[in-house]
mmCIF file of C-alpha atoms and ligand atoms in Angstrom:
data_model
loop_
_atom_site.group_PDB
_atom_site.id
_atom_site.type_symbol
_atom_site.label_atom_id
_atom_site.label_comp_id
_atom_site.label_asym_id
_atom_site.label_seq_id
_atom_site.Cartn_x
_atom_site.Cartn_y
_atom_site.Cartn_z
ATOM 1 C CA UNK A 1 -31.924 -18.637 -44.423
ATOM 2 C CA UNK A 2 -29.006 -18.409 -42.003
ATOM 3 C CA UNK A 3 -25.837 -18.949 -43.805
ATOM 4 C CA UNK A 4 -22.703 -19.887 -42.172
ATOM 5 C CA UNK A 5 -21.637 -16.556 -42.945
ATOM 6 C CA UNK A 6 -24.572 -14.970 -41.107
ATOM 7 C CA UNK A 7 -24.430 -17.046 -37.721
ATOM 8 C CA UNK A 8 -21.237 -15.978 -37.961
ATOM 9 C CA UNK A 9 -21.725 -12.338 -37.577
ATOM 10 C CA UNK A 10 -24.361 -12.801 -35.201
ATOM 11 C CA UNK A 11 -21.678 -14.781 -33.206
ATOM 12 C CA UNK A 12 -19.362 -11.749 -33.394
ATOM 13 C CA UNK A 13 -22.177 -9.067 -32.509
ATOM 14 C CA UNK A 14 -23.044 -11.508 -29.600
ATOM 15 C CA UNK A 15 -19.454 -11.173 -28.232
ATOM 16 C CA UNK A 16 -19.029 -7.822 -28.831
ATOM 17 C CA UNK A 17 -22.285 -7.282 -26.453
ATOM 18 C CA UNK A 18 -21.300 -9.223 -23.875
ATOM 19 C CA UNK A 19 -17.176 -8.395 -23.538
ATOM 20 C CA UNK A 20 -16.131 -6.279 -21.005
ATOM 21 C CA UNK A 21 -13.842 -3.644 -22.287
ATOM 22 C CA UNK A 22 -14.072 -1.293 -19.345
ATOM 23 C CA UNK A 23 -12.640 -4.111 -16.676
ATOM 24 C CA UNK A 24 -9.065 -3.489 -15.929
ATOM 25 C CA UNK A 25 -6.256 -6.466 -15.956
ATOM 26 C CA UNK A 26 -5.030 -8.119 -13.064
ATOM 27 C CA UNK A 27 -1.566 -6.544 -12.442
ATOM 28 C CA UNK A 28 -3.343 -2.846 -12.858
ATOM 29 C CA UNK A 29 -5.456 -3.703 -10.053
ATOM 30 C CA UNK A 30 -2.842 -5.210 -7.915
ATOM 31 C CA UNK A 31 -0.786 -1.915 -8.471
ATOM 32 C CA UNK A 32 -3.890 0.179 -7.583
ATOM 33 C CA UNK A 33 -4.070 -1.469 -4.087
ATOM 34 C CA UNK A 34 -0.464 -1.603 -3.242
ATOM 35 C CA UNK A 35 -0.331 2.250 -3.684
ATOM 36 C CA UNK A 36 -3.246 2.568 -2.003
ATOM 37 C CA UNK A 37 -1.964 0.737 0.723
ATOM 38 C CA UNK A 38 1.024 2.750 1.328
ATOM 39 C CA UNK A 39 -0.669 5.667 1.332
ATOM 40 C CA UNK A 40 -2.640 4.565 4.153
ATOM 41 C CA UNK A 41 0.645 3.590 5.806
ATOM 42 C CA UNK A 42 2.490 6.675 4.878
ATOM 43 C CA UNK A 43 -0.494 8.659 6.843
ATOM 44 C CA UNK A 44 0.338 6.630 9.748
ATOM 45 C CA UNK A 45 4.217 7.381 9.608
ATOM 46 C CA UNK A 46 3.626 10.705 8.763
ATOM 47 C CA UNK A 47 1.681 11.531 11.959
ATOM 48 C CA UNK A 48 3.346 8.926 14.132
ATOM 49 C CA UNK A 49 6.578 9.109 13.640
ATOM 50 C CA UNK A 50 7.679 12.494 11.418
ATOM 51 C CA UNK A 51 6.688 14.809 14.311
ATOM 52 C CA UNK A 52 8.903 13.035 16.712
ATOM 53 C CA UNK A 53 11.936 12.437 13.897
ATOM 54 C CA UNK A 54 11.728 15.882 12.729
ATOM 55 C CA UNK A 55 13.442 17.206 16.121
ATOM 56 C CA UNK A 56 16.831 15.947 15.558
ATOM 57 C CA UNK A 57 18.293 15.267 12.180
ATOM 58 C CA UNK A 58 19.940 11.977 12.802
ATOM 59 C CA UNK A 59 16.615 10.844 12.314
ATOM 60 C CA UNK A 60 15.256 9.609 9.184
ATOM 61 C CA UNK A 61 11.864 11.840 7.882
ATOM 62 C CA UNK A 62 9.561 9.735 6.352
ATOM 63 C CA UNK A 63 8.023 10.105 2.961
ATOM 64 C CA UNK A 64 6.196 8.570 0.171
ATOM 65 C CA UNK A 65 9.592 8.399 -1.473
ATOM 66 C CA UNK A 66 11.566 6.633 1.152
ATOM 67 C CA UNK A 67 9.259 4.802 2.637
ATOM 68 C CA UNK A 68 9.321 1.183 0.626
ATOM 69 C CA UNK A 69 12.926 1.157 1.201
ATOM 70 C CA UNK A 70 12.981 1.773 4.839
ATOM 71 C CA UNK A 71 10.331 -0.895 5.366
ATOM 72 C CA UNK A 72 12.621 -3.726 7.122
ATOM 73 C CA UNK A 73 13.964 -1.400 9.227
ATOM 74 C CA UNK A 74 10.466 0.152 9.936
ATOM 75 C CA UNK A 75 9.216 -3.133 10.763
ATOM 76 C CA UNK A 76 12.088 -4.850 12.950
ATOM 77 C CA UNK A 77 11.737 -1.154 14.957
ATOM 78 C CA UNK A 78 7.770 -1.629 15.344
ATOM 79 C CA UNK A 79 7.066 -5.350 15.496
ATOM 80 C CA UNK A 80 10.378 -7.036 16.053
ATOM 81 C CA UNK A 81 11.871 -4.765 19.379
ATOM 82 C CA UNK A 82 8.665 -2.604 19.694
ATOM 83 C CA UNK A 83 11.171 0.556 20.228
ATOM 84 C CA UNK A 84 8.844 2.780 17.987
ATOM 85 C CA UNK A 85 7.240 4.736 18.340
ATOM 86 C CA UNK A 86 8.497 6.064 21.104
ATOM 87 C CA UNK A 87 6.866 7.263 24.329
ATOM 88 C CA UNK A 88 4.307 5.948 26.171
ATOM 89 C CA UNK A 89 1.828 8.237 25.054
ATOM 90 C CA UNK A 90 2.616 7.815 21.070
ATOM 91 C CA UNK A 91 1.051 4.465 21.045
ATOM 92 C CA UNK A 92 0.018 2.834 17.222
ATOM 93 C CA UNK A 93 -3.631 2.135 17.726
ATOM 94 C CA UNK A 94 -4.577 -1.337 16.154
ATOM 95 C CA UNK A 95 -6.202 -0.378 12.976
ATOM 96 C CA UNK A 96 -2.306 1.998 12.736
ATOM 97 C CA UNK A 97 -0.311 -1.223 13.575
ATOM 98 C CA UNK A 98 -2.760 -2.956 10.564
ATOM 99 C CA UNK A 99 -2.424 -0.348 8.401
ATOM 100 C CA UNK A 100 1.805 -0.895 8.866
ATOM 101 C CA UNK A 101 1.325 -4.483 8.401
ATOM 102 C CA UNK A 102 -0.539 -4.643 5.050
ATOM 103 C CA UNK A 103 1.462 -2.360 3.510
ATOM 104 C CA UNK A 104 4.612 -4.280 4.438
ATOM 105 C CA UNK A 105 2.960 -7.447 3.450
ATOM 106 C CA UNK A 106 2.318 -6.227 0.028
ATOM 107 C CA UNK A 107 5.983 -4.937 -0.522
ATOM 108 C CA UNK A 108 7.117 -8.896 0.226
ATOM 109 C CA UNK A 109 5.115 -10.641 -2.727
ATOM 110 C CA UNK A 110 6.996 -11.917 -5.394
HETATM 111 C C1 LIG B 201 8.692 10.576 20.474
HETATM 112 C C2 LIG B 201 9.714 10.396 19.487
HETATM 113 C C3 LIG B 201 9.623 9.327 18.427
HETATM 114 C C4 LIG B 201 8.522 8.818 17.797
HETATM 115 C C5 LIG B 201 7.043 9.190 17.992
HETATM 116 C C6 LIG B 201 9.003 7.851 16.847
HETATM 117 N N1 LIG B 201 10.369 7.768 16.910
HETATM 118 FE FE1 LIG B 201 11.583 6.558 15.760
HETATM 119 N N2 LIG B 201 13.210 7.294 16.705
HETATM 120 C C7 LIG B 201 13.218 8.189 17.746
HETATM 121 C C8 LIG B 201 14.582 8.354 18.243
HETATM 122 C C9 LIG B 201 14.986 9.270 19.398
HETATM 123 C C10 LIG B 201 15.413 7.543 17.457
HETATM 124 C C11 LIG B 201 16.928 7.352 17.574
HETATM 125 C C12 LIG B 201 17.275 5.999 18.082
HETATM 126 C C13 LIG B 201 16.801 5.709 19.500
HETATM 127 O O1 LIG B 201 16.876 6.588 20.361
HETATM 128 O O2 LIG B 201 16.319 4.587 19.735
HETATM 129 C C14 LIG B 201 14.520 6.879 16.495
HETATM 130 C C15 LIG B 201 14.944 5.977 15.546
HETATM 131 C C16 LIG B 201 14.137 5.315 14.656
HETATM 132 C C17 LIG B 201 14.587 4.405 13.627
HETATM 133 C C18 LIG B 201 16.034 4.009 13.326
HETATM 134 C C19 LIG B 201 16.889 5.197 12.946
HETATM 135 C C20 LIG B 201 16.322 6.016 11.814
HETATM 136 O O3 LIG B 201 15.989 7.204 12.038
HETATM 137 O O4 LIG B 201 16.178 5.486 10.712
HETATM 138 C C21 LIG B 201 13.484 3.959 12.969
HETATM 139 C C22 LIG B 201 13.432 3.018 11.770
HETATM 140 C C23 LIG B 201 12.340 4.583 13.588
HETATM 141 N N3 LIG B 201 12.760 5.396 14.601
HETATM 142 C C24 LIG B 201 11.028 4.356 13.195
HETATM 143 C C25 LIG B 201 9.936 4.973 13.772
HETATM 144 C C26 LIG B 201 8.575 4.731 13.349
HETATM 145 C C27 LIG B 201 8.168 3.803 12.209
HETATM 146 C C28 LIG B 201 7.782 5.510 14.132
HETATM 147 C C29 LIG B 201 6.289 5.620 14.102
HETATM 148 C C30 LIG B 201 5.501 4.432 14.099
HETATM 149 C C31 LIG B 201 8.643 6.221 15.053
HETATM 150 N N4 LIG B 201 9.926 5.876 14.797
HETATM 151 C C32 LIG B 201 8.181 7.127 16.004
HETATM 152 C C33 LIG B 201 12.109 8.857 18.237
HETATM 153 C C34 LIG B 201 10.795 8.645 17.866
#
């Protein structure tokens, strides 16, 4: 005879079975791929830029620290007037100028 206190165990084991506990939540996933993004960017700025900055010391270094709160400044120099980087032959390739982009994005959600 199934009782209603049996079906309701087997209701209970059937859950257990089939919940997840390994999957992560929401915001721990969004944090994983915002850092993950700025360390791709930070690997751009970091060969990029730093070489070039790291000549005169007016000029800001970049590093995983500073990095989130120079991104206006980053970006207006990059996308807005295009003055970095500088020199002809320091061009961002487009998967760079991406990598910039994303990371910037994903600084301006709410
Ligand atoms: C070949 C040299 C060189 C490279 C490469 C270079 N910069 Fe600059 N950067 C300068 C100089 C010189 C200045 C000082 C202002 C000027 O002359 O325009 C400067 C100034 C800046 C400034 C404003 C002042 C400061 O230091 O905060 C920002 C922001 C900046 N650069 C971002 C970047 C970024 C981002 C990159 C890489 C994508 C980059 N730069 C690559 C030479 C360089």
């Amino acid at each position: 005879m199934l009782t209603p206190v049996k079906s309701f165990l087997w209701v209970v084991v059937i859950l257990y079975t089939f919940t997840d506990f390994s999957s992560k939540k929401d915001s721990e996933t969004t944090i994983d791929q915002t850092q993950t993004l700025q360390k791709e960017a930070f690997y751009v700025l970091n060969t990029k830029c730093n070489f070039c900055h790291e000549e005169k010391r007016n000029r800001t270094i970049f590093t995983l620290e500073n990095m989130n709160i120079l991104a206006k400044t980053i970006e207006y120099q990059v996308f807005t007037t295009r003055k970095m980087p500088k020199g002809r032959k320091n061009k961002l390739s487009p998967l760079e100028e991406e990598k910039l982009k994303n990371w910037i994005n994903s600084l301006q959600k709410p």
